[in-house]
Short mmCIF file of C-alpha atoms and ligand atoms in Angstrom, two decimals:
data_model
loop_
_atom_site.label_atom_id
_atom_site.label_comp_id
_atom_site.label_asym_id
_atom_site.label_seq_id
_atom_site.Cartn_x
_atom_site.Cartn_y
_atom_site.Cartn_z
CA UNK W 16 11.47 -6.35 26.43
CA UNK W 17 14.15 -4.49 24.57
CA UNK W 18 12.74 -1.82 22.26
CA UNK W 19 15.11 -0.95 19.44
CA UNK W 20 14.06 2.43 18.02
CA UNK W 21 12.05 3.43 21.12
CA UNK W 22 11.72 7.11 20.16
CA UNK W 23 10.22 6.36 16.74
CA UNK W 24 6.63 5.89 15.65
CA UNK W 25 6.64 2.10 16.19
CA UNK W 26 8.69 2.41 19.41
CA UNK W 27 6.24 4.88 20.95
CA UNK W 28 3.23 2.76 19.94
CA UNK W 29 4.92 -0.27 21.50
CA UNK W 30 5.48 1.64 24.73
CA UNK W 31 1.83 2.66 24.72
CA UNK W 32 0.85 -1.03 24.71
CA UNK W 33 3.38 -1.74 27.49
CA UNK W 34 1.89 1.12 29.53
CA UNK W 35 -1.55 -0.53 29.34
CA UNK W 36 -0.28 -3.87 30.69
CA UNK W 37 2.32 -3.28 33.41
CA UNK W 38 1.52 -6.70 34.87
CA UNK W 39 2.39 -8.46 31.60
CA UNK W 40 5.20 -6.49 29.91
CA UNK W 41 8.21 -4.68 31.30
CA UNK W 42 10.96 -2.70 29.63
CA UNK W 43 14.54 -3.84 30.16
CA UNK W 44 16.25 -1.70 27.53
CA UNK W 45 15.40 1.22 25.24
CA UNK W 46 17.43 2.46 22.27
CA UNK W 47 17.50 5.54 20.02
CA UNK W 48 19.98 7.32 17.76
CA UNK W 49 20.17 11.06 18.48
CA UNK W 50 16.96 12.34 20.10
CA UNK W 51 18.20 12.79 23.68
CA UNK W 52 15.28 14.77 25.11
CA UNK W 53 12.70 12.21 23.97
CA UNK W 54 14.86 9.34 25.19
CA UNK W 55 15.46 10.94 28.60
CA UNK W 56 11.69 11.36 29.07
CA UNK W 57 11.08 7.69 28.17
CA UNK W 58 13.82 6.56 30.56
CA UNK W 59 12.27 8.58 33.39
CA UNK W 60 8.91 6.95 32.77
CA UNK W 61 9.93 3.34 32.06
CA UNK W 62 13.10 3.12 34.21
CA UNK W 63 14.95 0.61 31.96
CA UNK W 64 18.09 -1.13 33.19
CA UNK W 65 19.85 -0.09 29.98
CA UNK W 66 19.50 2.80 27.53
CA UNK W 67 21.50 2.93 24.31
CA UNK W 68 22.15 5.86 21.98
CA UNK W 69 23.63 4.86 18.61
CA UNK W 70 25.37 8.23 18.51
CA UNK W 71 28.30 8.47 21.00
CA UNK W 72 27.82 12.16 21.77
CA UNK W 73 24.10 11.67 22.32
CA UNK W 74 24.93 8.83 24.72
CA UNK W 75 27.16 11.16 26.73
CA UNK W 76 24.40 13.77 26.93
CA UNK W 77 21.85 11.15 27.97
CA UNK W 78 24.17 9.85 30.73
CA UNK W 79 24.42 13.42 32.08
CA UNK W 80 20.63 13.82 32.00
CA UNK W 81 20.18 10.53 33.85
CA UNK W 82 22.94 11.08 36.40
CA UNK W 83 20.28 11.11 39.15
CA UNK W 84 18.82 7.79 37.90
CA UNK W 85 21.49 5.22 38.78
CA UNK W 86 19.34 2.18 37.90
CA UNK W 87 19.63 3.08 34.17
CA UNK W 88 23.05 2.43 32.62
CA UNK W 89 23.75 4.24 29.35
CA UNK W 90 25.59 2.51 26.49
CA UNK W 91 26.67 3.83 23.08
CA UNK W 92 27.05 2.74 19.48
CA UNK W 93 26.17 -0.35 17.49
CA UNK W 94 27.86 -2.58 20.04
CA UNK W 95 25.51 -1.31 22.72
CA UNK W 96 22.50 -1.90 20.43
CA UNK W 97 23.57 -5.49 19.79
CA UNK W 98 24.29 -6.08 23.47
CA UNK W 99 20.79 -5.10 24.64
CA UNK W 100 19.19 -7.03 21.76
CA UNK W 101 20.94 -10.23 22.87
CA UNK W 102 20.87 -9.68 26.67
CA UNK W 103 19.88 -12.90 28.52
CA UNK W 104 17.48 -10.87 30.70
CA UNK W 105 15.27 -10.16 27.67
CA UNK W 106 12.84 -12.52 25.95
CA UNK W 107 11.20 -10.17 23.44
CA UNK W 108 12.86 -7.63 21.16
CA UNK W 109 10.91 -5.05 19.17
CA UNK W 110 13.04 -4.42 16.05
CA UNK W 111 11.93 -0.90 15.11
CA UNK W 112 15.09 0.91 14.02
CA UNK W 113 14.56 2.44 10.58
CA UNK W 114 16.60 1.21 7.62
CA UNK W 115 19.76 -0.83 7.22
CA UNK W 116 21.07 0.46 10.58
CA UNK W 117 18.68 -2.05 12.16
CA UNK W 118 20.21 -5.15 10.61
CA UNK W 119 23.06 -5.82 13.06
CA UNK W 120 20.99 -5.37 16.28
CA UNK W 121 18.01 -7.29 14.85
CA UNK W 122 20.34 -10.09 13.86
CA UNK W 123 21.85 -10.08 17.37
CA UNK W 124 18.34 -10.66 18.74
CA UNK W 125 17.74 -13.44 16.21
CA UNK W 126 21.08 -15.14 16.99
CA UNK W 127 20.23 -15.02 20.71
CA UNK W 128 16.95 -16.89 20.00
CA UNK W 129 14.59 -14.14 21.14
CA UNK W 130 10.98 -13.52 20.20
CA UNK W 131 11.70 -10.92 17.53
CA UNK W 132 8.89 -8.53 16.60
CA UNK W 133 9.94 -7.44 13.13
CA UNK W 134 8.97 -3.92 12.09
CA UNK W 135 12.37 -3.17 10.51
CA UNK W 136 11.56 -4.74 7.12
CA UNK W 137 14.76 -3.37 5.55
CA UNK W 138 16.82 -5.81 7.67
CA UNK W 139 15.01 -8.79 6.14
CA UNK W 140 14.89 -7.33 2.61
CA UNK W 141 18.64 -6.72 2.49
CA UNK W 142 19.71 -10.09 3.85
CA UNK W 143 16.77 -12.43 2.96
CA UNK W 144 17.95 -16.03 2.96
CA UNK W 145 20.83 -15.38 5.39
CA UNK W 146 18.41 -13.77 7.85
CA UNK W 147 15.91 -16.65 7.61
CA UNK W 148 18.75 -19.19 7.98
CA UNK W 149 19.82 -17.41 11.18
CA UNK W 150 16.24 -17.61 12.48
CA UNK W 151 16.09 -21.35 11.73
CA UNK W 152 19.51 -21.95 13.34
CA UNK W 153 18.80 -20.15 16.61
CA UNK W 154 15.12 -21.08 16.98
CA UNK W 155 14.18 -17.41 17.33
CA UNK W 156 10.45 -16.70 17.09
CA UNK W 157 9.99 -14.21 14.26
CA UNK W 158 6.63 -12.41 14.34
CA UNK W 159 5.64 -9.82 11.71
CA UNK W 160 4.64 -6.35 12.86
CA UNK W 161 4.14 -4.71 9.48
CA UNK W 162 0.34 -4.46 9.43
CA UNK W 163 0.00 -6.36 6.12
CA UNK W 164 2.26 -9.23 7.17
CA UNK W 165 0.68 -9.38 10.58
CA UNK W 166 -2.71 -9.61 8.82
CA UNK W 167 -1.48 -12.46 6.60
CA UNK W 168 0.01 -14.17 9.66
CA UNK W 169 -3.38 -13.93 11.39
CA UNK W 170 -5.18 -15.36 8.30
CA UNK W 171 -2.88 -18.41 8.05
CA UNK W 172 -3.23 -21.57 10.14
CA UNK W 173 -0.74 -21.32 12.98
CA UNK W 174 2.16 -23.71 12.38
CA UNK W 175 1.83 -23.47 8.59
CA UNK W 176 2.92 -19.88 7.94
CA UNK W 177 5.89 -21.13 5.89
CA UNK W 178 4.02 -23.92 4.14
CA UNK W 179 1.42 -22.18 1.97
CA UNK W 180 0.75 -25.13 -0.42
CA UNK W 181 0.35 -27.44 2.59
CA UNK W 182 -2.10 -24.97 4.13
CA UNK W 183 -4.16 -24.89 0.90
CA UNK W 184 -3.27 -21.30 0.06
CA UNK W 185 -3.66 -20.18 -3.56
CA UNK W 186 -2.33 -16.64 -3.20
CA UNK W 187 -1.79 -13.69 -0.93
CA UNK W 188 -3.64 -10.42 -1.58
CA UNK W 189 -1.32 -7.72 -0.25
CA UNK W 190 -3.14 -4.43 0.26
CA UNK W 191 -1.64 -0.96 -0.23
CA UNK W 192 -3.12 2.43 0.58
CA UNK W 193 -1.65 3.94 -2.59
CA UNK W 194 -0.14 6.77 -0.52
CA UNK W 195 -0.83 10.51 -0.69
CA UNK W 196 -0.14 10.78 -4.46
CA UNK W 197 -2.32 7.91 -5.67
CA UNK W 198 -4.25 10.16 -8.06
CA UNK W 199 -1.38 12.48 -9.06
CA UNK W 200 -0.28 12.67 -12.71
CA UNK W 201 3.33 11.95 -13.65
CA UNK W 202 3.76 15.71 -14.15
CA UNK W 203 2.43 16.52 -10.66
CA UNK W 204 4.78 13.94 -9.13
CA UNK W 205 7.76 16.08 -10.25
CA UNK W 206 6.83 18.94 -7.93
CA UNK W 207 5.61 17.30 -4.71
CA UNK W 208 7.39 18.36 -1.52
CA UNK W 209 8.77 16.29 1.39
CA UNK W 210 6.05 17.73 3.66
CA UNK W 211 3.34 16.50 1.25
CA UNK W 212 5.01 13.10 0.92
CA UNK W 213 5.19 12.68 4.71
CA UNK W 214 1.49 13.42 5.16
CA UNK W 215 0.02 9.96 4.73
CA UNK W 216 -3.78 9.92 4.33
CA UNK W 217 -4.41 7.09 6.85
CA UNK W 218 -1.29 6.29 8.90
CA UNK W 219 0.99 8.37 11.10
CA UNK W 220 4.53 7.03 10.56
CA UNK W 221 8.22 7.99 10.50
CA UNK W 222 9.47 10.08 7.55
CA UNK W 223 11.31 7.35 5.65
CA UNK W 224 8.42 4.88 5.52
CA UNK W 225 6.02 7.71 4.68
CA UNK W 226 8.06 8.54 1.57
CA UNK W 227 8.32 4.82 0.77
CA UNK W 228 4.52 4.62 0.93
CA UNK W 229 4.24 7.57 -1.45
CA UNK W 230 6.58 5.99 -4.06
CA UNK W 231 5.10 2.50 -3.45
CA UNK W 232 8.61 1.27 -2.60
CA UNK W 233 7.12 0.38 0.77
CA UNK W 234 4.93 -2.15 -1.06
CA UNK W 235 7.96 -3.36 -3.00
CA UNK W 236 9.90 -3.93 0.23
CA UNK W 237 6.82 -5.63 1.66
CA UNK W 238 6.54 -7.90 -1.37
CA UNK W 239 10.09 -9.13 -0.71
CA UNK W 240 9.43 -9.30 3.04
CA UNK W 241 6.33 -11.46 2.43
CA UNK W 242 8.29 -13.84 0.17
CA UNK W 243 10.80 -14.51 2.95
CA UNK W 244 8.38 -14.61 5.87
CA UNK W 245 5.88 -16.90 4.16
CA UNK W 246 8.34 -18.87 2.01
CA UNK W 247 6.72 -17.92 -1.28
CA UNK W 248 7.39 -16.02 -4.53
CA UNK W 249 6.08 -12.76 -6.04
CA UNK W 250 3.86 -14.63 -8.54
CA UNK W 251 1.77 -15.89 -5.58
CA UNK W 252 1.27 -12.35 -4.26
CA UNK W 253 -1.00 -9.75 -5.84
CA UNK W 254 -0.94 -6.14 -4.69
CA UNK W 255 -4.37 -4.52 -4.32
CA UNK W 256 -4.54 -0.77 -3.78
CA UNK W 257 -7.20 -0.25 -1.11
CA UNK W 258 -7.25 3.45 -0.21
CA UNK W 259 -9.26 3.06 3.00
CA UNK W 260 -6.50 0.98 4.72
CA UNK W 261 -9.05 -1.05 6.67
CA UNK W 262 -8.37 -4.47 5.15
CA UNK W 263 -4.72 -5.02 6.05
CA UNK W 264 -4.29 -7.99 3.66
CA UNK W 265 -5.99 -11.24 2.64
CA UNK W 266 -5.22 -14.89 2.04
CA UNK W 267 -7.02 -16.81 -0.71
CA UNK W 268 -7.40 -20.58 -0.31
CA UNK W 269 -7.86 -23.24 -3.02
CA UNK W 270 -11.52 -23.74 -2.10
CA UNK W 271 -12.22 -20.10 -2.99
CA UNK W 272 -12.33 -18.83 0.60
CA UNK W 273 -10.64 -15.47 1.15
CA UNK W 274 -9.75 -14.62 4.74
CA UNK W 275 -9.08 -10.97 5.55
CA UNK W 276 -7.92 -9.16 8.66
CA UNK W 277 -9.59 -5.78 9.19
CA UNK W 278 -9.09 -3.03 11.71
CA UNK W 279 -8.65 0.70 12.21
CA UNK W 280 -5.34 1.89 10.76
CA UNK W 281 -3.49 1.89 14.09
CA UNK W 282 -0.14 0.09 14.51
CA UNK W 283 -0.97 -0.80 18.10
CA UNK W 284 -3.09 -3.69 16.74
CA UNK W 285 -0.25 -5.63 15.05
CA UNK W 286 2.18 -4.59 17.80
CA UNK W 287 -0.10 -5.91 20.56
CA UNK W 288 -0.74 -9.03 18.48
CA UNK W 289 2.99 -9.78 18.30
CA UNK W 290 3.66 -8.89 21.93
CA UNK W 291 0.89 -11.09 23.36
CA UNK W 292 0.74 -13.84 20.70
CA UNK W 293 -0.96 -16.32 20.89
CA UNK W 294 -3.07 -14.38 23.40
CA UNK W 295 -4.91 -11.12 22.71
CA UNK W 296 -4.60 -7.97 24.80
CA UNK W 297 -6.40 -4.65 24.73
CA UNK W 298 -4.40 -2.15 22.66
CA UNK W 299 -6.33 1.12 22.95
CA UNK W 300 -7.43 0.93 19.30
CA UNK W 301 -10.76 2.46 18.22
CA UNK W 302 -13.43 -0.07 17.30
CA UNK W 303 -14.13 -0.34 13.59
CA UNK W 304 -17.28 1.49 12.47
CA UNK W 305 -18.20 -0.16 9.16
CA UNK W 306 -21.46 1.82 8.93
CA UNK W 307 -19.49 5.07 8.99
CA UNK W 308 -17.08 3.73 6.35
CA UNK W 309 -19.86 2.58 4.03
CA UNK W 310 -17.75 1.08 1.24
CA UNK W 311 -14.33 -0.23 0.28
CA UNK W 312 -12.46 0.40 -2.98
CA UNK W 313 -9.80 -1.60 -4.84
CA UNK W 314 -7.49 -0.66 -7.75
CA UNK W 315 -4.49 -2.15 -9.50
CA UNK W 316 -1.21 -0.33 -8.82
CA UNK W 317 -0.02 1.83 -11.75
CA UNK W 318 3.44 0.55 -12.75
CA UNK W 319 4.16 3.61 -14.94
CA UNK W 320 3.72 6.36 -12.35
CA UNK W 321 5.00 4.12 -9.51
CA UNK W 322 7.84 1.93 -10.88
CA UNK W 323 9.27 1.03 -7.44
CA UNK W 324 7.06 -2.04 -7.10
CA UNK W 325 8.46 -3.44 -10.37
CA UNK W 326 12.03 -2.63 -9.29
CA UNK W 327 11.55 -4.56 -6.04
CA UNK W 328 10.12 -7.60 -7.85
CA UNK W 329 13.08 -7.50 -10.25
CA UNK W 330 15.55 -7.29 -7.38
CA UNK W 331 13.97 -10.32 -5.71
CA UNK W 332 14.06 -12.26 -9.00
CA UNK W 333 17.76 -11.43 -9.54
CA UNK W 334 18.54 -12.61 -6.01
CA UNK W 335 21.97 -12.43 -4.36
CA UNK W 336 22.86 -8.87 -3.36
CA UNK W 337 20.26 -7.26 -5.70
CA UNK W 338 17.70 -6.57 -2.90
CA UNK W 339 20.55 -5.14 -0.74
CA UNK W 340 21.40 -2.75 -3.58
CA UNK W 341 17.72 -1.84 -4.09
CA UNK W 342 17.30 -1.07 -0.39
CA UNK W 343 20.52 0.96 -0.07
CA UNK W 344 19.81 3.02 -3.20
CA UNK W 345 16.28 3.69 -1.95
CA UNK W 346 17.56 4.84 1.47
CA UNK W 347 20.06 7.21 -0.18
CA UNK W 348 17.46 8.58 -2.63
CA UNK W 349 14.78 9.07 0.05
CA UNK W 350 17.28 10.89 2.30
CA UNK W 351 18.26 13.15 -0.61
CA UNK W 352 14.58 13.87 -1.36
CA UNK W 353 13.89 14.71 2.30
CA UNK W 354 16.89 17.09 2.30
CA UNK W 355 15.55 18.82 -0.81
CA UNK W 356 18.37 17.56 -3.09
CA UNK W 357 16.31 15.26 -5.31
CA UNK W 358 12.89 15.50 -6.91
CA UNK W 359 10.33 12.88 -5.89
CA UNK W 360 10.01 11.46 -9.42
CA UNK W 361 13.79 10.86 -9.54
CA UNK W 362 13.76 8.46 -6.57
CA UNK W 363 12.97 5.41 -8.79
CA UNK W 364 15.39 6.70 -11.44
CA UNK W 365 18.29 6.67 -8.94
CA UNK W 366 17.32 3.20 -7.70
CA UNK W 367 17.08 1.73 -11.21
CA UNK W 368 20.39 3.27 -12.35
CA UNK W 369 22.14 2.05 -9.21
CA UNK W 370 20.80 -1.47 -9.81
CA UNK W 371 21.87 -1.36 -13.46
CA UNK W 372 25.38 -0.12 -12.69
CA UNK W 373 26.34 -2.67 -10.02
CA UNK W 374 26.92 -6.39 -10.47
CA UNK W 375 24.72 -8.85 -8.58
CA UNK W 376 26.91 -10.95 -6.29
CA UNK W 377 25.92 -14.11 -4.43
CA UNK W 378 24.83 -13.29 -0.85
CA UNK W 379 27.25 -15.64 0.90
CA UNK W 380 27.57 -14.00 4.33
CA UNK W 381 26.63 -10.87 6.25
CA UNK W 382 30.01 -9.24 5.55
CA UNK W 383 29.11 -9.45 1.85
CA UNK W 384 25.71 -7.88 2.57
CA UNK W 385 27.23 -4.96 4.48
CA UNK W 386 29.82 -4.47 1.70
CA UNK W 387 27.09 -4.45 -0.99
CA UNK W 388 25.09 -1.97 1.10
CA UNK W 389 28.09 0.42 1.37
CA UNK W 390 28.93 0.13 -2.32
CA UNK W 391 25.33 0.78 -3.43
CA UNK W 392 25.01 3.83 -1.15
CA UNK W 393 28.20 5.32 -2.59
CA UNK W 394 27.01 4.65 -6.14
CA UNK W 395 23.55 6.10 -5.47
CA UNK W 396 25.10 9.25 -3.93
CA UNK W 397 27.27 9.68 -7.02
CA UNK W 398 24.21 9.32 -9.29
CA UNK W 399 22.27 11.81 -7.14
CA UNK W 400 25.16 14.31 -7.57
CA UNK W 401 24.97 13.82 -11.35
CA UNK W 402 21.17 14.29 -11.45
CA UNK W 403 21.50 17.51 -9.42
CA UNK W 404 24.02 18.68 -12.01
P1 NDP M 515 10.95 6.47 12.93
O1 NDP M 515 11.77 7.30 12.02
O2 NDP M 515 9.73 7.07 13.53
O3 NDP M 515 11.86 5.93 14.14
C1 NDP M 515 13.09 5.33 13.90
C2 NDP M 515 13.77 4.90 15.19
O4 NDP M 515 15.06 4.37 14.87
C3 NDP M 515 14.02 6.07 16.16
O5 NDP M 515 13.98 5.59 17.48
C4 NDP M 515 15.44 6.50 15.79
O6 NDP M 515 16.13 7.18 16.84
C5 NDP M 515 16.09 5.15 15.51
N1 NDP M 515 17.21 5.24 14.60
C6 NDP M 515 17.31 5.99 13.47
N2 NDP M 515 18.52 5.84 12.89
C7 NDP M 515 19.21 4.97 13.67
C8 NDP M 515 20.52 4.44 13.63
N3 NDP M 515 21.38 4.76 12.65
N4 NDP M 515 20.91 3.60 14.61
C9 NDP M 515 20.07 3.27 15.61
N5 NDP M 515 18.82 3.76 15.73
C10 NDP M 515 18.38 4.59 14.76
O7 NDP M 515 10.59 5.14 12.13
P2 NDP M 515 9.27 4.24 12.23
O8 NDP M 515 8.96 3.94 13.65
O9 NDP M 515 8.22 4.80 11.36
O10 NDP M 515 9.76 2.90 11.49
C11 NDP M 515 10.64 1.99 12.10
C12 NDP M 515 10.68 0.71 11.27
O11 NDP M 515 9.39 0.12 11.30
C13 NDP M 515 11.00 0.96 9.79
O12 NDP M 515 11.77 -0.10 9.31
C14 NDP M 515 9.64 0.96 9.12
O13 NDP M 515 9.69 0.53 7.77
C15 NDP M 515 8.89 -0.06 9.98
N6 NDP M 515 7.44 0.12 9.99
C16 NDP M 515 6.90 1.27 10.46
C17 NDP M 515 5.53 1.47 10.48
C18 NDP M 515 4.92 2.71 11.07
O14 NDP M 515 3.69 2.78 11.18
N7 NDP M 515 5.68 3.71 11.46
C19 NDP M 515 4.62 0.44 9.94
C20 NDP M 515 5.30 -0.75 9.51
C21 NDP M 515 6.66 -0.91 9.52
P3 NDP M 515 16.05 8.82 16.98
O15 NDP M 515 14.65 9.11 17.35
O16 NDP M 515 17.01 9.16 18.06
O17 NDP M 515 16.43 9.35 15.63
#
């Protein structure tokens, strides 16, 4: 395996599954961006043939740390990331870099026809049809790791995950935890801090996706992700806020049957599912205690306090580069919020204004996608400067 984003939350959970099955999985390459200490420790334990740091200086530091470990070669930069994603020695690539930075290496894995375990939803959101065309062209095996999409995947007949009408599916019920601010008033949302936003009630995740969960943009990105993965449209998907995060999503069939996938909120379940598919392997996840849980709750999402879900649906409907712009503006706004430069409630404001101020262009090729991403980031940063006054 190559694990892109090895030092992150998904990367570490993936390595925990690898650790449990040394006879079945082995690590060929690990990648990170800047966290040298964490990466050096992982390289000492897993002894990969290749280790990549996206940051050149971090790569130099890592090479010094590993000077007494000659079997691990250190590479740097996006080229290194793409090289280990496409390496002929690898058959499975965990795509777990956060944000748009993951698109090029994930695409390299797709183009090389790997089994691609997709956690990096932003890559698919920003390039949609082009990404799926690349999968079809290369014959790559794309398996969803996002817990909701993995749940839907498990509830669909294998072989018909992109043919919902043929499979007799009426709609997808996409569950959402509602995040840490589910019951906050609009007024309270103006004063929440990054630390509060990153403290998810059920899941332990990286900072960016934690903030996305709090704004519900995570569900918006997942709505778009589901449309591409399962070849459907937002009107066939209904978001259900389910604060317990035990039902990871459901599929409703025309005969009235609703199949759900349940489990403890632990990413090792979908990760192990993708790694071993179609087999099952032990993942170290606590058994579900339904007696202790007692009951489940469901609510509709509130589009007034949490407008990001609507913005994502609009971006998908507009098509072309609109989802690229949505994603880039969100990344810029979330980064500004985490740095203390933007209030939480202004995240959707920045995204909406960025979308309104840029034209939607046809998504003809990946160069166009990267250009739209750069333009939207620059525009969002300008709008953030204006909001800060
Ligand atoms: P983290 O922030 O925990 O980890 C991100 C990883 O990406 C780290 O290894 C980081 O390296 C690396 N990275 C960051 N920036 C770059 C860059 N510019 N170039 C190359 N590598 C980079 O994120 P998560 O693990 O939480 O999320 C990863 C992806 O998985 C996201 O797309 C997220 O939406 C998705 N996901 C996550 C879930 C979760 O439970 N965490 C659930 C479902 C989906 P370094 O450590 O050196 O900074």
